[in-house]
mmCIF file of C-alpha atoms in Angstrom:
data_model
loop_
_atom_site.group_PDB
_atom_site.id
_atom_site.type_symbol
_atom_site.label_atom_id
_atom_site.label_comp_id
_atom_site.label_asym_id
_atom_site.label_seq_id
_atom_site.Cartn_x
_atom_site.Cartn_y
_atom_site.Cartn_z
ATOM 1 C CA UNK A 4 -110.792 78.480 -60.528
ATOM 2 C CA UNK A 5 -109.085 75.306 -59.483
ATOM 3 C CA UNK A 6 -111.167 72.292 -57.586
ATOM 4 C CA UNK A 7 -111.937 71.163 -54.699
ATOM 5 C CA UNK A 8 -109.088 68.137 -53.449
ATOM 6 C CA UNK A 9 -110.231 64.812 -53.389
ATOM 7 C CA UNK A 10 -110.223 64.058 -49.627
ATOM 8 C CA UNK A 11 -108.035 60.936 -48.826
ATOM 9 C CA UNK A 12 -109.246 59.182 -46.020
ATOM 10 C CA UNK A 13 -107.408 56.732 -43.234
ATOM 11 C CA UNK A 14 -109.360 54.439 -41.426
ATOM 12 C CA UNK A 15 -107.050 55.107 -38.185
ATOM 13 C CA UNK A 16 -105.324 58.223 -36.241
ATOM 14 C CA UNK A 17 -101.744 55.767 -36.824
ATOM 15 C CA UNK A 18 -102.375 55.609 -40.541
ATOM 16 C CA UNK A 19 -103.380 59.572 -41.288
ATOM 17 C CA UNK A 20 -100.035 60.454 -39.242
ATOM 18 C CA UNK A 21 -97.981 58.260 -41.164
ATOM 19 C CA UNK A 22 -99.212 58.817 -44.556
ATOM 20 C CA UNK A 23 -98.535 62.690 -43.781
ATOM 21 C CA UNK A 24 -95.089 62.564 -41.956
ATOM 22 C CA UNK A 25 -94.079 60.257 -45.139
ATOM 23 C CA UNK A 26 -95.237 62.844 -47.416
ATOM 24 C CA UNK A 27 -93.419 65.838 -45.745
ATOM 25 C CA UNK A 28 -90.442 63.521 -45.398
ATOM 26 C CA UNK A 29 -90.032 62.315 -48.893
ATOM 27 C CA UNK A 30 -90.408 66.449 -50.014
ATOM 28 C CA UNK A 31 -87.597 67.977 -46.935
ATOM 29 C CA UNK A 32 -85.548 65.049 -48.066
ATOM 30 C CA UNK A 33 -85.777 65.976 -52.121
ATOM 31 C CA UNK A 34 -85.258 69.699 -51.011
ATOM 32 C CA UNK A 35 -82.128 68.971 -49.193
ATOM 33 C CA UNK A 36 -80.853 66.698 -52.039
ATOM 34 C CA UNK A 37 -81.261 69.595 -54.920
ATOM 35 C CA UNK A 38 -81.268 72.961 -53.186
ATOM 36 C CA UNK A 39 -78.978 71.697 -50.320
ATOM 37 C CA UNK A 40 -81.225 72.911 -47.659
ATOM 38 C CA UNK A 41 -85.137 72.911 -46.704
ATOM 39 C CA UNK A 42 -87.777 74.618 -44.880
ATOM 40 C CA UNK A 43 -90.527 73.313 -43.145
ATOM 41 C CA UNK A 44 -93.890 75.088 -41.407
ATOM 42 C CA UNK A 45 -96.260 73.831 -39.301
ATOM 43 C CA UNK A 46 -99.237 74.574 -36.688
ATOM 44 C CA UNK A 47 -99.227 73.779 -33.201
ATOM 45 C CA UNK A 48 -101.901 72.602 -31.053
ATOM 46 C CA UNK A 49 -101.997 68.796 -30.447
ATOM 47 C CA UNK A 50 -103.565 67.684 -33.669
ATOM 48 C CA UNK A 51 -100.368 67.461 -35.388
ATOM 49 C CA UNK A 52 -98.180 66.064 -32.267
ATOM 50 C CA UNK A 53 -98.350 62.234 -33.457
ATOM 51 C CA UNK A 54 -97.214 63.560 -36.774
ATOM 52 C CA UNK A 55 -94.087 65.189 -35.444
ATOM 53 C CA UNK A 56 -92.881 62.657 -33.264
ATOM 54 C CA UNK A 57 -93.134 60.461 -36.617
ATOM 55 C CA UNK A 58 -91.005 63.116 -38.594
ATOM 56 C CA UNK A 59 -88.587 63.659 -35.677
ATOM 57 C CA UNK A 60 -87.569 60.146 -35.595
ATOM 58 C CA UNK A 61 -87.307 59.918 -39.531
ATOM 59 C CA UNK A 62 -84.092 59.866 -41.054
ATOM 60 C CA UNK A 63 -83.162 63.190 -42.910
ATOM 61 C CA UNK A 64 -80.388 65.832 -43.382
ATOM 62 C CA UNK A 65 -81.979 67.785 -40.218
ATOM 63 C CA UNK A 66 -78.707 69.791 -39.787
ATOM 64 C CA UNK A 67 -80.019 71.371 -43.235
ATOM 65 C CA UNK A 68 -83.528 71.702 -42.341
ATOM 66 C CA UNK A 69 -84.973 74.854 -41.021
ATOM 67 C CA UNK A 70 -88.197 74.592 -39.000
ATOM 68 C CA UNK A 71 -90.958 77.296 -38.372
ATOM 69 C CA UNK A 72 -94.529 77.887 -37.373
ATOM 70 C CA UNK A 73 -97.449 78.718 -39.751
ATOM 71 C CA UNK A 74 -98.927 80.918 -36.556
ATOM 72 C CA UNK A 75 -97.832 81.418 -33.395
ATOM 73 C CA UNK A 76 -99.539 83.461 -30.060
ATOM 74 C CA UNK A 77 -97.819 86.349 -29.170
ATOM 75 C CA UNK A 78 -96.834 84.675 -26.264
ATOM 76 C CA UNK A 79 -92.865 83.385 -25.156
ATOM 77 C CA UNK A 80 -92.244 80.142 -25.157
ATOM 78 C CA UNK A 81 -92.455 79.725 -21.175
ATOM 79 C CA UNK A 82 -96.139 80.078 -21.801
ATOM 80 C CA UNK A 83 -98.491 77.022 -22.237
ATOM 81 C CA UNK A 84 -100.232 78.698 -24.533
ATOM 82 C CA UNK A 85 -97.126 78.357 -27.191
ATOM 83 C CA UNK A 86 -96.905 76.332 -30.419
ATOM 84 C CA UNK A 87 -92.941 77.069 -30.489
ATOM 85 C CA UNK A 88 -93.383 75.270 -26.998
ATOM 86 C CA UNK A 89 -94.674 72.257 -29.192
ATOM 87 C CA UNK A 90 -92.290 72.162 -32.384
ATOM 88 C CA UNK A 91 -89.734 72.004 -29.684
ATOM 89 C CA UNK A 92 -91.202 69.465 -27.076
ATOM 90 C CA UNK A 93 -92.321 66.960 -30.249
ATOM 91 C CA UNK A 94 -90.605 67.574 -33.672
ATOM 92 C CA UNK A 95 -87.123 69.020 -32.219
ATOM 93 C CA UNK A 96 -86.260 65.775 -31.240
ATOM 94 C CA UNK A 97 -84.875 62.778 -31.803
ATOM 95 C CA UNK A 98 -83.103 62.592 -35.306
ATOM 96 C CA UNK A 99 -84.505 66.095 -36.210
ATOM 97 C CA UNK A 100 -82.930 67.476 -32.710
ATOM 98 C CA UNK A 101 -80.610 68.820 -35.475
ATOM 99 C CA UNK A 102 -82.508 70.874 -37.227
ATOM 100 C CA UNK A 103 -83.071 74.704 -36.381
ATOM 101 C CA UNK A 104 -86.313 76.182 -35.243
ATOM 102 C CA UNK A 105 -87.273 79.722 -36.683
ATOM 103 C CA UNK A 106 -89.737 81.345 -34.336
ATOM 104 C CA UNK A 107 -92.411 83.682 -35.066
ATOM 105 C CA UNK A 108 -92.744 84.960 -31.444
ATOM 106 C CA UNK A 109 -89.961 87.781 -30.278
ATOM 107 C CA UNK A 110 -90.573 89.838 -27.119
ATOM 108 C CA UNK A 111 -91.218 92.929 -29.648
ATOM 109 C CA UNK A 112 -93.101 96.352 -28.361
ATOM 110 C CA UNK A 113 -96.232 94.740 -30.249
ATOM 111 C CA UNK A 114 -97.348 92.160 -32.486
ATOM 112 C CA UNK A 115 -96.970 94.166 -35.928
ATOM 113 C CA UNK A 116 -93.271 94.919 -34.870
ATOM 114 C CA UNK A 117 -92.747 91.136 -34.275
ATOM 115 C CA UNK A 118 -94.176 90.011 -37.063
ATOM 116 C CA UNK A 119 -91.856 92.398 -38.747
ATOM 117 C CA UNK A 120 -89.236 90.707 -37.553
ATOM 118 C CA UNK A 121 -90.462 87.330 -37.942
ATOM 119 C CA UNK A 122 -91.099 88.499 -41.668
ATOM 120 C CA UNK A 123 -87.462 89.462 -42.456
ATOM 121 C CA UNK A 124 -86.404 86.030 -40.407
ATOM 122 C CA UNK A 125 -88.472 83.806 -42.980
ATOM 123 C CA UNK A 126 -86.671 85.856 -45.687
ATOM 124 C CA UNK A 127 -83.519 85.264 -44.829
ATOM 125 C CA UNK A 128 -84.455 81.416 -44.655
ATOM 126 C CA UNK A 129 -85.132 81.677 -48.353
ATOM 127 C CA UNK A 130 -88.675 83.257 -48.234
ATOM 128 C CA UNK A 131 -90.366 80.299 -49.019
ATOM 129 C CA UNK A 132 -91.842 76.775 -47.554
ATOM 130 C CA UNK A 133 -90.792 73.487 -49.428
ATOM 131 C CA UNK A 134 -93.609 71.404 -47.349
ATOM 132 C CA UNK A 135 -96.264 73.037 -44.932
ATOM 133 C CA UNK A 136 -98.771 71.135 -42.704
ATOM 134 C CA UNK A 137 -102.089 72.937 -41.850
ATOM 135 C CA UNK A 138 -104.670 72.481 -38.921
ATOM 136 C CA UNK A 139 -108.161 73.777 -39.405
ATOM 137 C CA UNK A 140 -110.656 75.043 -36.857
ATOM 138 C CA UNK A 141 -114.361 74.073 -36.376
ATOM 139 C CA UNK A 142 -114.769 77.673 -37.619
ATOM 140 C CA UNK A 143 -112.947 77.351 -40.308
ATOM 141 C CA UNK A 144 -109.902 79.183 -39.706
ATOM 142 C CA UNK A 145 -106.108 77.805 -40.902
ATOM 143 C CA UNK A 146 -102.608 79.682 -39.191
ATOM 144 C CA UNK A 147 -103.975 82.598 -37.218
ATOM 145 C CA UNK A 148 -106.858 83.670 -40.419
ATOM 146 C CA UNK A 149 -109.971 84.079 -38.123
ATOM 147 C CA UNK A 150 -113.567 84.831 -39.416
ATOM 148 C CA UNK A 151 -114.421 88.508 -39.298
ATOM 149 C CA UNK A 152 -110.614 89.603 -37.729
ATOM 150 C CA UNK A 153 -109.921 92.943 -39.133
ATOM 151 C CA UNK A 154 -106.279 91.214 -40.629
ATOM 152 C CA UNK A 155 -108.129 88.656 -42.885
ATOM 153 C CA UNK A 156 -108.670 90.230 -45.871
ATOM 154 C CA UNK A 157 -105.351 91.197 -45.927
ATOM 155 C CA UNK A 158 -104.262 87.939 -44.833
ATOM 156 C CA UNK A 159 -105.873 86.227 -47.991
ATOM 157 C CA UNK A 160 -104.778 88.803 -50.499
ATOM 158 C CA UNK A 161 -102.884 86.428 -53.137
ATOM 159 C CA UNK A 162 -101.091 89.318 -54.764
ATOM 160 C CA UNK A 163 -99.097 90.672 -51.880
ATOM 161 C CA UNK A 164 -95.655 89.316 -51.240
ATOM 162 C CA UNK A 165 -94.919 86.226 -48.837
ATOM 163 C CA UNK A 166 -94.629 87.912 -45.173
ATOM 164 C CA UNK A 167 -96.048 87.278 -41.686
ATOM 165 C CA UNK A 168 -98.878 89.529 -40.101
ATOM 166 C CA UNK A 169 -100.226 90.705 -36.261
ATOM 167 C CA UNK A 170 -103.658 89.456 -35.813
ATOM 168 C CA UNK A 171 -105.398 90.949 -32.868
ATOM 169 C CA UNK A 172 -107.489 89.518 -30.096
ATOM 170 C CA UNK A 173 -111.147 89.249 -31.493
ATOM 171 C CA UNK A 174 -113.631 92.165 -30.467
ATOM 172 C CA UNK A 175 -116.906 91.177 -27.654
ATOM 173 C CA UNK A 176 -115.444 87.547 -27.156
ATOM 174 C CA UNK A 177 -114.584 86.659 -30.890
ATOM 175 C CA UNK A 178 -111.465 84.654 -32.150
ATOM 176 C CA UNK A 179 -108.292 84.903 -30.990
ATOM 177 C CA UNK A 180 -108.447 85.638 -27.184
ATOM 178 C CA UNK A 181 -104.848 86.415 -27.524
ATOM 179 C CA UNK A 182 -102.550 88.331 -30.228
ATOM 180 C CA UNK A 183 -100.944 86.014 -32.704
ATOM 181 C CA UNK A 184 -98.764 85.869 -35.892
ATOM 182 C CA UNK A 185 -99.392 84.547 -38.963
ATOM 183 C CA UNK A 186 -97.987 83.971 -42.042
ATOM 184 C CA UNK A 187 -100.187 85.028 -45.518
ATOM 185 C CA UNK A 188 -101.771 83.492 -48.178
ATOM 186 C CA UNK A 189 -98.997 84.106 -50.492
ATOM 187 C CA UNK A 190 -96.645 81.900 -48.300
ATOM 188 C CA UNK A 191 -98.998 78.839 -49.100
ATOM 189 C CA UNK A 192 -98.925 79.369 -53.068
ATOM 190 C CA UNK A 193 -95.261 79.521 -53.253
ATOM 191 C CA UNK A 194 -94.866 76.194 -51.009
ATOM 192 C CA UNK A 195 -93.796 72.914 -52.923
ATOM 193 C CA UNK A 196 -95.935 70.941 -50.955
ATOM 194 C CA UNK A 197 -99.098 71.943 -48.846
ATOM 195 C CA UNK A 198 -100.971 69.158 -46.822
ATOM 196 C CA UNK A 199 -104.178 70.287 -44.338
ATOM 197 C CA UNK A 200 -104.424 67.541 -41.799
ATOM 198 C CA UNK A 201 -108.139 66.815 -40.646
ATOM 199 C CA UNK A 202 -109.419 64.548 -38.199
ATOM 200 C CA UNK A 203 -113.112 64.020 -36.835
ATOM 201 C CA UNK A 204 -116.178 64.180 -39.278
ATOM 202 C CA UNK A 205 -117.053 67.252 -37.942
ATOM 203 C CA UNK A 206 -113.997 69.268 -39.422
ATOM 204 C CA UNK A 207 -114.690 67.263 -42.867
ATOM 205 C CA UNK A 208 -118.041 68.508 -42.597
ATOM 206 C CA UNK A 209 -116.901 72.327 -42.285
ATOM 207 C CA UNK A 210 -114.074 71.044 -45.052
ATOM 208 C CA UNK A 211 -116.863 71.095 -47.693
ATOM 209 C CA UNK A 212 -118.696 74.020 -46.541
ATOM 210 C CA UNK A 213 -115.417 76.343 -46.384
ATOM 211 C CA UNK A 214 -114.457 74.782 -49.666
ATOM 212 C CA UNK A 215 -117.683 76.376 -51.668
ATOM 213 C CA UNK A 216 -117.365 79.733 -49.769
ATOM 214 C CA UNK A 217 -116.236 83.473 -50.731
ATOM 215 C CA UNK A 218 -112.174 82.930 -51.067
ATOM 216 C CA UNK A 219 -112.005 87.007 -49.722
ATOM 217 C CA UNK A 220 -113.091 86.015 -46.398
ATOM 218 C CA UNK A 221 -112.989 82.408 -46.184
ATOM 219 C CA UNK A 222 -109.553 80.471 -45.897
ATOM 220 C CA UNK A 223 -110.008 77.663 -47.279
ATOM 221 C CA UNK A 224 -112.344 78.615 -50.654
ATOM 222 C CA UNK A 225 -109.051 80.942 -50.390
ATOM 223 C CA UNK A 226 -106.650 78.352 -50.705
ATOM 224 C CA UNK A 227 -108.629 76.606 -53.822
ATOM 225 C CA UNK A 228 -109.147 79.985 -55.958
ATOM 226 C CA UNK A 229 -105.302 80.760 -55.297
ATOM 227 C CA UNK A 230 -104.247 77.154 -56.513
ATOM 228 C CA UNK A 231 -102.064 76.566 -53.453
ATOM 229 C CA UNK A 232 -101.047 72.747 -53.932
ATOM 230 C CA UNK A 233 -102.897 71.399 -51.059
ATOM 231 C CA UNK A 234 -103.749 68.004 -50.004
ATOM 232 C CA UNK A 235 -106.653 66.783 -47.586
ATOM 233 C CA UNK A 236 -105.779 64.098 -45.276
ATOM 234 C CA UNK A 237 -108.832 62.728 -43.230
ATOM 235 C CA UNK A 238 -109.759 60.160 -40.702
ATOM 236 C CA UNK A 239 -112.452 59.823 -39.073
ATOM 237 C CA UNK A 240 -111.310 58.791 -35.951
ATOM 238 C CA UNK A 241 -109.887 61.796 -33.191
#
């Protein structure tokens, strides 16, 4: 089983974001140089927002760059609830107002149909991630991968192929109020470069918890057992 990662720890909000948007850069930009294009995924929510507006105004091939979500609400982009709505408000900008955005979201029947769709979209992007920022909830949960959401376990399966997945709306008030997408486990194993982006002591707290738990039901234990190359980026401050 591999270890825990050493958390690396900023003493300000300004310092996390620009250790991590120099990270992601200096990976899309070796990407582009060797395989001639890249592909980037990333949460929404307003966590990562002062790292994308440092990426969008960083100087890279961004013409060459595809962008997508690591979960999304099964919701169109008109809605407030949407992290495409994000990506393209903050990253999409600026320099990287060149790049193209893959979404997850399409006005499908139902979620499993989208996420078909979404599925075959990633694979025609090349099927895999060359740098991926995470978010993590107070519960634990990274992309859409609630506790006790019927799509989990297969979620966190490392042997299945890379693909995206409907989650549905959690049962008597439970995570998600709303249908998402989400990509799988497999997806973070076969990135080149995986950072999970925490701020607050709480979520550094739940960090060390999640990292000792059962990897079938718990994310990030999940993440550690399937040697995904992930780094921990902390700061106190929120």
């Amino acid at each position: 089983m591999s270890e825990t990662p050493v958390i690396e720890t900023f003493p300000t909000v300004d310092a996390w974001a620009e250790a991590i948007a120099a990270r992601l850069s200096e990976t899309l930009g070796g990407a582009v140089r060797d395989n001639g294009a890249a592909v980037f995924a990333g949460p929404g929510g307003t966590t990562p927002a002062p790292v994308y507006r440092r990426l969008a105004a960083t100087d890279l091939d961004w013409a060459r760059i595809a962008v997508t979500l690591v979960d999304e609400r099964y919701v169109p982009e008109t809605s407030p609830e949407s992290n495409a709505r994000l990506i393209r408000d903050v990253l999409l900008q600026d320099k990287a107002a060149a790049g193209r955005f893959i979404p997850l979201y399409t006005p499908e029947v139902t979620v499993d149909r989208a996420a078909i769709v979404a599925a075959h979209a990633l694979a025609d992007a090349g099927g895999r991630f060359d740098a991926v920022l995470l978010g993590m909830g107070e519960d634990g949960h990274i992309c859409s991968m609630f506790p006790n959401s019927p799509t989990l376990k297969t979620l966190l399966t490392p042997t299945l192929k890379p693909t995206v997945l409907g989650v549905p709306h959690g049962r008597d008030g439970a995570a998600p109020t709303i249908e998402r997408l989400s990509i799988n486990l497999p997806y973070l194993m076969s990135a080149g470069r995986v950072i999970l982006g925490l701020k607050g002591e709480a979520k550094r707290r739940v960090f060390e918890q999640e990292a000792q738990g059962d990897p079938r039901i718990q994310p990030i234990a999940a993440l550690i057992a399937a040697g995904v190359p992930l780094e921990v980026l902390y700061t106190e401050a929120s």
